[in-house]
XYZ file of C-alpha atoms in Angstrom:
447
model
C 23.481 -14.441 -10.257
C 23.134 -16.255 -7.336
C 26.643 -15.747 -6.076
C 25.605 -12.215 -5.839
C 23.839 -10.046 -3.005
C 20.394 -9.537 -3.399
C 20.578 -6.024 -4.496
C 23.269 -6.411 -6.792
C 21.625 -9.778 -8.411
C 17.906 -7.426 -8.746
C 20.123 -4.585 -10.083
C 21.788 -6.878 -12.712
C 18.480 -7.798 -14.199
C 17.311 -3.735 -14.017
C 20.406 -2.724 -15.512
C 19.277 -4.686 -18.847
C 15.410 -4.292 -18.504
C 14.755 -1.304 -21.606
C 12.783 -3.678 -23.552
C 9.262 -4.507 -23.604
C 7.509 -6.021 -20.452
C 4.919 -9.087 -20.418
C 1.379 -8.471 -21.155
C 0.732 -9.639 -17.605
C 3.617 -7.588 -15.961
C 2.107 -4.645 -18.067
C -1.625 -4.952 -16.982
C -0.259 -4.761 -13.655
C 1.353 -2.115 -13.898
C -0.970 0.011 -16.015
C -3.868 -0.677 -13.195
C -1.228 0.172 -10.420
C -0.492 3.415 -12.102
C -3.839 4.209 -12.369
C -5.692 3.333 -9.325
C -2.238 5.196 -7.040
C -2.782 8.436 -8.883
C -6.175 8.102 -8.071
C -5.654 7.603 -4.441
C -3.879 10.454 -5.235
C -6.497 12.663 -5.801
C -8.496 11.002 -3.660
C -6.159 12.582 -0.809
C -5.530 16.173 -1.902
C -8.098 18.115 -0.253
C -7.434 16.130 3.256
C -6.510 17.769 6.765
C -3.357 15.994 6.945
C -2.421 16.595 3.257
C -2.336 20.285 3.970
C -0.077 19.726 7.116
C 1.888 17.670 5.114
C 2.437 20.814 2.404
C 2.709 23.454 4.650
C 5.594 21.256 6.099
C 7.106 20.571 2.759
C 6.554 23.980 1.477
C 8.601 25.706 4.176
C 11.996 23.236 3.866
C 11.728 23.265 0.152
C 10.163 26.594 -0.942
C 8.584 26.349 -4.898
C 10.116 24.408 -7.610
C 9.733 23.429 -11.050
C 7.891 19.470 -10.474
C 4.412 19.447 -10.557
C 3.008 17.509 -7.728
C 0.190 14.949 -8.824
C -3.096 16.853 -7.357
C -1.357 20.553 -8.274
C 1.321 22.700 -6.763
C 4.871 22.564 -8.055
C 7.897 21.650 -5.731
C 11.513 20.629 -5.914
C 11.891 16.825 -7.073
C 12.090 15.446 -3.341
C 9.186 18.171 -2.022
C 7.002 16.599 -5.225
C 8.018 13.179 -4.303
C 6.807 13.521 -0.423
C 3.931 15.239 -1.070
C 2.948 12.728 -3.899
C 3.613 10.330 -1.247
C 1.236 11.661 1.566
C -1.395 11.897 -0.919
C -1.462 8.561 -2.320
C -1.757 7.102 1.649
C -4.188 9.730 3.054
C -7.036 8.036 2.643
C -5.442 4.674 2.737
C -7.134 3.721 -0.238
C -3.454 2.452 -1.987
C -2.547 -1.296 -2.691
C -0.713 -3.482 -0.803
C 0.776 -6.646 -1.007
C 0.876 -9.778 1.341
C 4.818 -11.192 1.312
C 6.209 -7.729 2.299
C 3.092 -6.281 4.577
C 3.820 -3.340 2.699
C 1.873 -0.415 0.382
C 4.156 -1.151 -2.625
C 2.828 1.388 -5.346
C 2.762 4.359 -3.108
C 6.296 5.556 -2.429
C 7.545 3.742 -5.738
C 5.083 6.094 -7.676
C 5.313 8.694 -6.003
C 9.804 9.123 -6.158
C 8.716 8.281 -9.897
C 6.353 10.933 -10.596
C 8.179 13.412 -9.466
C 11.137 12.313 -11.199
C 9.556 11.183 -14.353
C 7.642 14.929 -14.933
C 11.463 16.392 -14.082
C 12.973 14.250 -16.593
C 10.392 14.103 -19.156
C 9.934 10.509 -18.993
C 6.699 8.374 -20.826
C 4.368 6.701 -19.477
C 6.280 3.206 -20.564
C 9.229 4.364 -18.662
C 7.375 4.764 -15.666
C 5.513 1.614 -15.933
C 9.023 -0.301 -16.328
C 10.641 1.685 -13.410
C 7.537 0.603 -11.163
C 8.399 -3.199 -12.107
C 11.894 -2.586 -11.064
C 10.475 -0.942 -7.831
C 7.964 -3.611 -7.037
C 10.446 -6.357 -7.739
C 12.657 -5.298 -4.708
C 9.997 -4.298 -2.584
C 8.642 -8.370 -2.626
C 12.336 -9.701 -2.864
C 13.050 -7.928 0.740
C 10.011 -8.266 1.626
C 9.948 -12.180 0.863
C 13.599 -12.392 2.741
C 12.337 -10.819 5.888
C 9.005 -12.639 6.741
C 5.783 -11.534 8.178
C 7.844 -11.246 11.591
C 9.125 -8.104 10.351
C 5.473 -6.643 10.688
C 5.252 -8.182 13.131
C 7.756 -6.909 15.438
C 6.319 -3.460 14.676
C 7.816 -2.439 11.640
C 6.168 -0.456 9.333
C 7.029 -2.189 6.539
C 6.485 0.354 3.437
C 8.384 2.725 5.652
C 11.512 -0.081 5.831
C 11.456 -0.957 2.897
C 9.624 1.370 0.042
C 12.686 3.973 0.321
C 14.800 1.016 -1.313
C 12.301 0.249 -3.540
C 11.622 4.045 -4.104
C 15.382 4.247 -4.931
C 15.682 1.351 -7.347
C 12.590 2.453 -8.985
C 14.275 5.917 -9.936
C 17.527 4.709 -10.350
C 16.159 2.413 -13.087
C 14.172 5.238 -14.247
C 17.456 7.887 -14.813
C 19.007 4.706 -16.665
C 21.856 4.190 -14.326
C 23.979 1.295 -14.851
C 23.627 -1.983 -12.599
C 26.267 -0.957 -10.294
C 25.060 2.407 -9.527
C 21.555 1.006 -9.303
C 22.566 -1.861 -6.357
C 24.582 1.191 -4.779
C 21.048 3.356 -4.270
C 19.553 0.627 -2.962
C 22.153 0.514 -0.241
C 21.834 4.034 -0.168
C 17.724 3.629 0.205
C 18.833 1.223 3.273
C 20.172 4.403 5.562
C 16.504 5.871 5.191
C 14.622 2.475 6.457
C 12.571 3.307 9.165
C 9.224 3.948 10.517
C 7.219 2.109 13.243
C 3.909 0.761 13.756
C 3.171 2.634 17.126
C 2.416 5.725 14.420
C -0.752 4.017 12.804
C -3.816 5.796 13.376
C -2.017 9.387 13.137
C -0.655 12.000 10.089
C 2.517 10.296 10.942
C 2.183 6.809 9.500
C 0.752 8.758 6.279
C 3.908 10.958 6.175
C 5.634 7.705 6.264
C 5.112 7.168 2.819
C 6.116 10.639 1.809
C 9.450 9.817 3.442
C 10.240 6.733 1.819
C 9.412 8.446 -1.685
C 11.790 11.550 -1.035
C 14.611 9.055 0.634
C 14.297 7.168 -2.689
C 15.152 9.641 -4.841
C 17.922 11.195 -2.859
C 18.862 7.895 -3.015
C 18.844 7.352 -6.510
C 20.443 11.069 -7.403
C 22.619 10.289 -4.575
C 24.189 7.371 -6.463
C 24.066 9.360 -10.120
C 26.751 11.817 -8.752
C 28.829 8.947 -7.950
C 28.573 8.524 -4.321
C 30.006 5.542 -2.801
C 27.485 2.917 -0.780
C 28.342 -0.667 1.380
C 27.368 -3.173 -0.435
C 27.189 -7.100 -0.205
C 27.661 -7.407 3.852
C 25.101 -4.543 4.255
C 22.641 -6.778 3.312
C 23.759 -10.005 4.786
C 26.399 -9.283 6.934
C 26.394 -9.538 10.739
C 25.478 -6.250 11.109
C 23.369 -5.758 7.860
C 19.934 -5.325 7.096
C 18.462 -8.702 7.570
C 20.163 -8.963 10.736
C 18.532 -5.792 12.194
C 15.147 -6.166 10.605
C 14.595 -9.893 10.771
C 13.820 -12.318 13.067
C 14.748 -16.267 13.437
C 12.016 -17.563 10.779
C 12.948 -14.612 7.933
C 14.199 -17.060 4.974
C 16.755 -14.890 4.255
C 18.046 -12.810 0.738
C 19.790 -16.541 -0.010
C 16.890 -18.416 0.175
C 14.771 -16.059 -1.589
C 17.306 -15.997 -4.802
C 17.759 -19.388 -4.830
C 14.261 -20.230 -5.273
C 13.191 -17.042 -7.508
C 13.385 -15.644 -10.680
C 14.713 -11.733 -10.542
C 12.110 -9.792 -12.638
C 8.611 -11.871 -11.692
C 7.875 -10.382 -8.259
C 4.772 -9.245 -9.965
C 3.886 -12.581 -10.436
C 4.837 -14.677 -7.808
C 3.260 -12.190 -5.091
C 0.080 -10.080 -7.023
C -0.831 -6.780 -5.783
C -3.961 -6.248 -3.893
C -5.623 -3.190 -4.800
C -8.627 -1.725 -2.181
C -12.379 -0.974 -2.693
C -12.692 0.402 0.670
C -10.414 3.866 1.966
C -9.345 1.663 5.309
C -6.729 -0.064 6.673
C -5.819 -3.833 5.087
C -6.843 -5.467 8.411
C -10.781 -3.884 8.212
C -10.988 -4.982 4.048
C -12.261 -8.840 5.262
C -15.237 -7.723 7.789
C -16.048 -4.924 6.109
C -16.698 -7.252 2.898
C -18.274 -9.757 5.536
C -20.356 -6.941 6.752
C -21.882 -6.122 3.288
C -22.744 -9.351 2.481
C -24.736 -10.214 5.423
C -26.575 -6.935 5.145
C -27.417 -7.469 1.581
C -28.269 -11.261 1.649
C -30.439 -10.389 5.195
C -32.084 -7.368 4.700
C -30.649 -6.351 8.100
C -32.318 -3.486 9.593
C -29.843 -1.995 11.688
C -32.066 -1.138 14.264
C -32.553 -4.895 14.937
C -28.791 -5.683 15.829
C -28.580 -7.123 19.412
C -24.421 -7.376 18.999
C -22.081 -7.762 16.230
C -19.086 -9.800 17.046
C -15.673 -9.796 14.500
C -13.423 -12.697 14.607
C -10.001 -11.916 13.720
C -6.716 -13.221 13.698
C -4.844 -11.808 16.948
C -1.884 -10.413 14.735
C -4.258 -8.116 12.717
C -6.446 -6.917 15.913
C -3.684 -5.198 17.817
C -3.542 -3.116 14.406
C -7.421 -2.042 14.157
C -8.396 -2.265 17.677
C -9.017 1.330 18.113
C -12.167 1.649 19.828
C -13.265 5.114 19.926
C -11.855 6.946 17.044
C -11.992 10.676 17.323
C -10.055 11.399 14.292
C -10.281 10.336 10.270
C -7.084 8.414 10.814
C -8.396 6.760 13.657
C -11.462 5.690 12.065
C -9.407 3.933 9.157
C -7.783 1.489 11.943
C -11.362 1.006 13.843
C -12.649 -1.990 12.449
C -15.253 -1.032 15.045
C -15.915 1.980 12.982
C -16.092 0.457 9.505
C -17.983 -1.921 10.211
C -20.826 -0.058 12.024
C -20.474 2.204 9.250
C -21.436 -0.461 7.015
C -24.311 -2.175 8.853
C -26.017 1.151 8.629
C -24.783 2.383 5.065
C -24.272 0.001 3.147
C -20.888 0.775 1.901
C -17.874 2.762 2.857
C -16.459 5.567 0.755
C -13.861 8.478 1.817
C -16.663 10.500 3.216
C -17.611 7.610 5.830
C -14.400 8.986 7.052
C -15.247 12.758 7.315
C -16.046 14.739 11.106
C -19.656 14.932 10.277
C -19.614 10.605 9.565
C -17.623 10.178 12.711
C -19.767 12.103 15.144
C -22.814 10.594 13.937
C -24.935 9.338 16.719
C -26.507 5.635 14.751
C -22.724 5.309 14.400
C -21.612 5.435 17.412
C -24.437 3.592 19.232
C -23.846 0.877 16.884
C -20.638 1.095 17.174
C -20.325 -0.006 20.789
C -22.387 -3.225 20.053
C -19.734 -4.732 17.940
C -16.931 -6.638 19.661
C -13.761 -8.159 18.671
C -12.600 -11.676 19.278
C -8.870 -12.513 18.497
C -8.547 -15.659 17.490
C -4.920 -17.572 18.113
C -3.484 -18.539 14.986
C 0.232 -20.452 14.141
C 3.770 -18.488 14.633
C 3.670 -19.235 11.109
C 0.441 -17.079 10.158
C 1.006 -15.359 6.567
C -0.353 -11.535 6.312
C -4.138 -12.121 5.278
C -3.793 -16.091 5.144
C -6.821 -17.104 3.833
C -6.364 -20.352 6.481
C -7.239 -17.479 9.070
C -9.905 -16.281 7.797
C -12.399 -13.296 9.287
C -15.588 -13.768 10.814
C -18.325 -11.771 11.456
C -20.959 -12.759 13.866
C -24.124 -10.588 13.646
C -26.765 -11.302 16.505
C -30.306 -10.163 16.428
C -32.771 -8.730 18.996
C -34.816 -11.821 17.963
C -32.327 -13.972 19.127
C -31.077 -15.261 15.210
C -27.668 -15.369 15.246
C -26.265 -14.387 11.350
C -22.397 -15.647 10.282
C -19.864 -14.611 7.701
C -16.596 -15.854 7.171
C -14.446 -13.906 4.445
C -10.942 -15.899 3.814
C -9.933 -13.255 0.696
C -9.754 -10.178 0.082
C -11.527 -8.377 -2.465
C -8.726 -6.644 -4.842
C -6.663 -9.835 -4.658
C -5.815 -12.438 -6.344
C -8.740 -14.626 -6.103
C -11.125 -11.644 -6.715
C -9.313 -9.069 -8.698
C -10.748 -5.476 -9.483
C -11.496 -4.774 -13.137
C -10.638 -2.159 -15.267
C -14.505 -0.581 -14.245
C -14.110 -1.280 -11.094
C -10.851 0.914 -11.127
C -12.952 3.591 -13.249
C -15.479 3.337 -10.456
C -12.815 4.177 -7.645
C -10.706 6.980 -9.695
C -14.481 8.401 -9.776
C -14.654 8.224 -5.876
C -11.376 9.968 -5.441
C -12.843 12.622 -7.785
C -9.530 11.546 -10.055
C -10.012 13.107 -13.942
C -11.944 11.078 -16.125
C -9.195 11.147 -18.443
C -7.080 9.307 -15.852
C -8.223 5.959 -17.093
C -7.597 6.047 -19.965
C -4.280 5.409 -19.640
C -5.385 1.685 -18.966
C -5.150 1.774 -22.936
C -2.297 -0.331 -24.279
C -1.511 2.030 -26.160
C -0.671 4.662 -23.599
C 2.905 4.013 -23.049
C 4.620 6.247 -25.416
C 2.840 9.350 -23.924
C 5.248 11.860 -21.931
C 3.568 11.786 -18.470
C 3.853 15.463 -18.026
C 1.104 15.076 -20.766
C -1.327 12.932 -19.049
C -4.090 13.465 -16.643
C -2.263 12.697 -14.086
C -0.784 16.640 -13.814
C-alpha cells in the first residue's frame, strides 16, 4: 500500500470494507448521522435555503429522491439541497486536520443516493467512514496552510470525499472508487472571500452534487488521471498546498488507511456559528454564569484570539443571519445578554435588537500572534475573553477546547437536545440505537 497514490491506497481499503465497523468507528458515525440530519432540519425553513431550491428546482425540475426536510428532486438536486441545509445554520461538525465540515457534503451525496438506491442505515454509516477517511487523509497532506491561504476547505475537498463516500456506497470496485476521487478533484473549489454570504452555504451543496456525479461518473466507466494528479508537478497538492503541507507520502507512511475517525475525532457544535466564535462564546457563558453579570454593568468586553481565526469572524456590523454567524462580535453580545445562543439568536428580529447592538460595540477584538506552525483550534492558542466592569473589576476567561471535541464530547442527550433545537423528529434519535443499522433509510425519520 504504500507504493500506491493516496487515493488508490484509501480506495484499496474501501474496496474490501462490507464488513462490520468498530464499536468506536460506529458511535461515530451513528452521532454524525444524527446530529447532520438534524442540522438538516434545523436549516429548512431558512431565507437562503429557499434561494437555494428555487435555484435547484429550475435546473433540475422534480424527481423521484426525497430531499431530507421534504421535496423530491433528481439524485444531484437532492444531494445540493441536502447540502445547503445541513450548513445553513452552520450548526454541522467539523474537524481540525482538514479545517473542513466533514459530515455535511459526505451525508448529504449519501442521502440522496442511499434513498435512490434503497440503501440501510449500516450502508450509509460505512459509506460515511469511507468519506470521512479521505476527507482527513487530504486534509492531513495539505496542512492548515491550505485554510489558510483562503481555501475553503470543505469546498476543496468534501466533493472528493462526497465522491468516495458514494462510490463506496454503489459498491464499486477499488479501481473505480480511486478513479471518482480523481473525478471529485475537477470539482475542488470554493474560497474563503464567500464566508458570511448564501454562497459559502451553497458551497456545501456543490461539493455534495460534484460527489455524486463523481461517483456515477466513474460507474459508467469513465476514465480519470490518476497517481500524478495527486502528486505530480501539476497535481493537487501542488496547487492546493503550500511549503509546510506534509504531503500524501508522509501522511501514508505514518497512517493506517481506515482510522481517520480515530486519529482526528469530529467536533460536533452546540452553538449555530462559525468554528472560530465556539471558544468565546463558551468563554462568554461561563463568566456570565459563574459572575452573575448584569449586562448593564459591562464597561468593555475584550476577545483575545489567535490572528488566523480573527480575519474569519471579524465582521463587525452584521446586517444579515450569515453575517451574524462570522461576528464573534455578535455572538458574544448575544450571549452576555441571553445567556445562550440558539438559531433564533440569528433571526432579523435578534439582529436588530437595540441591547444587542449597544453591547455589541463595547466588545473588541485583540489578535494575538501565534507560530507559522499554529494548528486549526490549537488548544496552545487558546481564546480569551476579557470582560471589564463599570466598577472597574476586570473578569477573565481563557477557553483552550472546544466544546463538541475531543476533550469535551457531546452525549447522546446532548445530541437529543440539539435535534430538538433544529425542530428535527423525535424519532430521529433513535437511530443512535445499535440496533438501527439494518433499517432501509427511506424508512427512517430522516424522510
Amino acid at each position: 500500500m504504500p507504493n500506491l497514490d493516496i487515493a488508490s491506497s484509501i480506495a484499496e481499503w474501501a474496496g474490501s470494507y462490507r464488513g462490520d465497523m468498530s464499536p468506536t468507528i460506529e458511535t461515530e458515525a451513528r452521532r454524525s448521522l444524527v446530529d447532520t440530519a438534524s442540522c438538516m432540519f434545523g436549516g429548512r425553513t431558512t431565507a437562503v435555503s429557499a434561494l437555494a431550491e428555487k435555484a435547484i428546482s429550475l435546473e433540475s425540475g422534480e424527481g423521484a429522491v426525497s430531499i431530507v426536510g421534504g421535496g423530491m428532486l433528481s439524485v444531484g438536486g437532492a444531494a445540493f439541497l441536502n447540502g445547503v441545509r445541513s450548513h445553513a445554520l452552520d450548526f454541522d461538525d467539523y474537524e481540525f486536520v482538514g479545517s473542513t465540515h466533514p459530515s455535511a457534503p459526505i451525508l448529504a451525496a449519501l442521502l440522496a443516493v442511499g434513498f435512490r438506491d434503497g440503501l440501510t442505515v449500516g450502508d450509509i454509516l460505512r459509506a460515511w467512514t469511507v468519506g470521512y477517511e479521505v476527507i482527513v487523509r487530504l486534509g492531513e497532506s495539505l496542512g492548515f496552510g491550505h485554510y489558510l491561504s483562503g481555501w475553503h476547505s470543505t469546498s476543496t475537498l468534501g466533493p472528493i470525499a462526497a465522491a468516495a463516500a458514494c462510490a463506496h456506497a454503489m459498491d464499486l470496485p477499488s479501481e473505480r472508487i480511486a478513479a471518482a476521487m480523481s473525478m471529485g478533484s475537477s470539482v475542488s473549489a470554493g474560497l474563503q472571500h464567500q464566508f458570511g454570504t448564501d454562497m459559502k452555504v451553497a458551497h456545501v451543496g456543490l461539493a455534495a452534487r460534484g460527489g455524486v456525479f463523481a461517483a456515477q461518473y466513474a460507474r459508467a466507466g469513465a476514465v480519470a488521471a490518476s497517481g500524478l494528479v495527486w502528486d505530480g508537478p501539476l497535481g493537487f497538492l501542488a496547487n492546493f498546498g503550500t511549503p509546510t503541507s506534509p504531503g500524501t507520502r508522509a501522511v501514508l507512511a505514518k497512517r493506517t488507511i481506515g482510522q481517520g475517525v480515530v486519529d482526528h475525532p469530529i467536533v460536533r457544535k452546540s452553538w449555530p456559528s462559525c468554528s472560530y466564535t465556539q471558544r468565546p462564546i463558551e468563554a462568554a457563558i461561563a463568566l456570565r454564569e459563574n459572575h452573575q453579570i448584569d449586562p448593564a454593568s459591562i464597561a468593555s468586553i475584550g476577545i483575545h484570539s489567535p490572528a488566523p481565526f480573527v480575519r474569519v469572524v471579524s465582521i463587525a456590523e452584521p446586517t444579515t443571519s450569515a453575517e451574524a454567524r462570522f461576528s464573534v462580535r455578535y455572538c458574544v453580545a448575544r450571549v452576555m445578554l441571553c445567556g445562550a445562543l440558539t438559531p433564533a439568536d440569528f433571526e432579523p428580529a435578534a439582529l436588530s435588537e437595540p441591547d444587542t447592538r449597544a453591547l455589541m460595540r463595547k466588545v473588541s477584538i485583540v489578535p494575538e500572534q501565534v507560530s507559522d506552525d499554529i494548528q486549526d483550534l490549537s488548544p496552545e492558542a487558546p481564546d480569551r475573553l476579557v470582560v471589564t466592569l463599570q466598577s472597574g473589576q476586570r473578569l477573565e476567561k481563557a477557553v483552550a477546547y472546544v466544546r463538541g471535541g475531543p476533550n469535551n464530547p457531546m452525549t447522546d442527550a446532548d445530541l437529543t437536545r440539539k435535534a430538538k433545537a433544529c425542530d428535527a423528529p423525535a424519532e430521529l434519535v433513535g437511530l443512535l440505537a445499535e440496533d438501527a443499522l439494518s433499517i432501509p433509510i427511506r424508512s427512517t425519520a430522516i424522510f
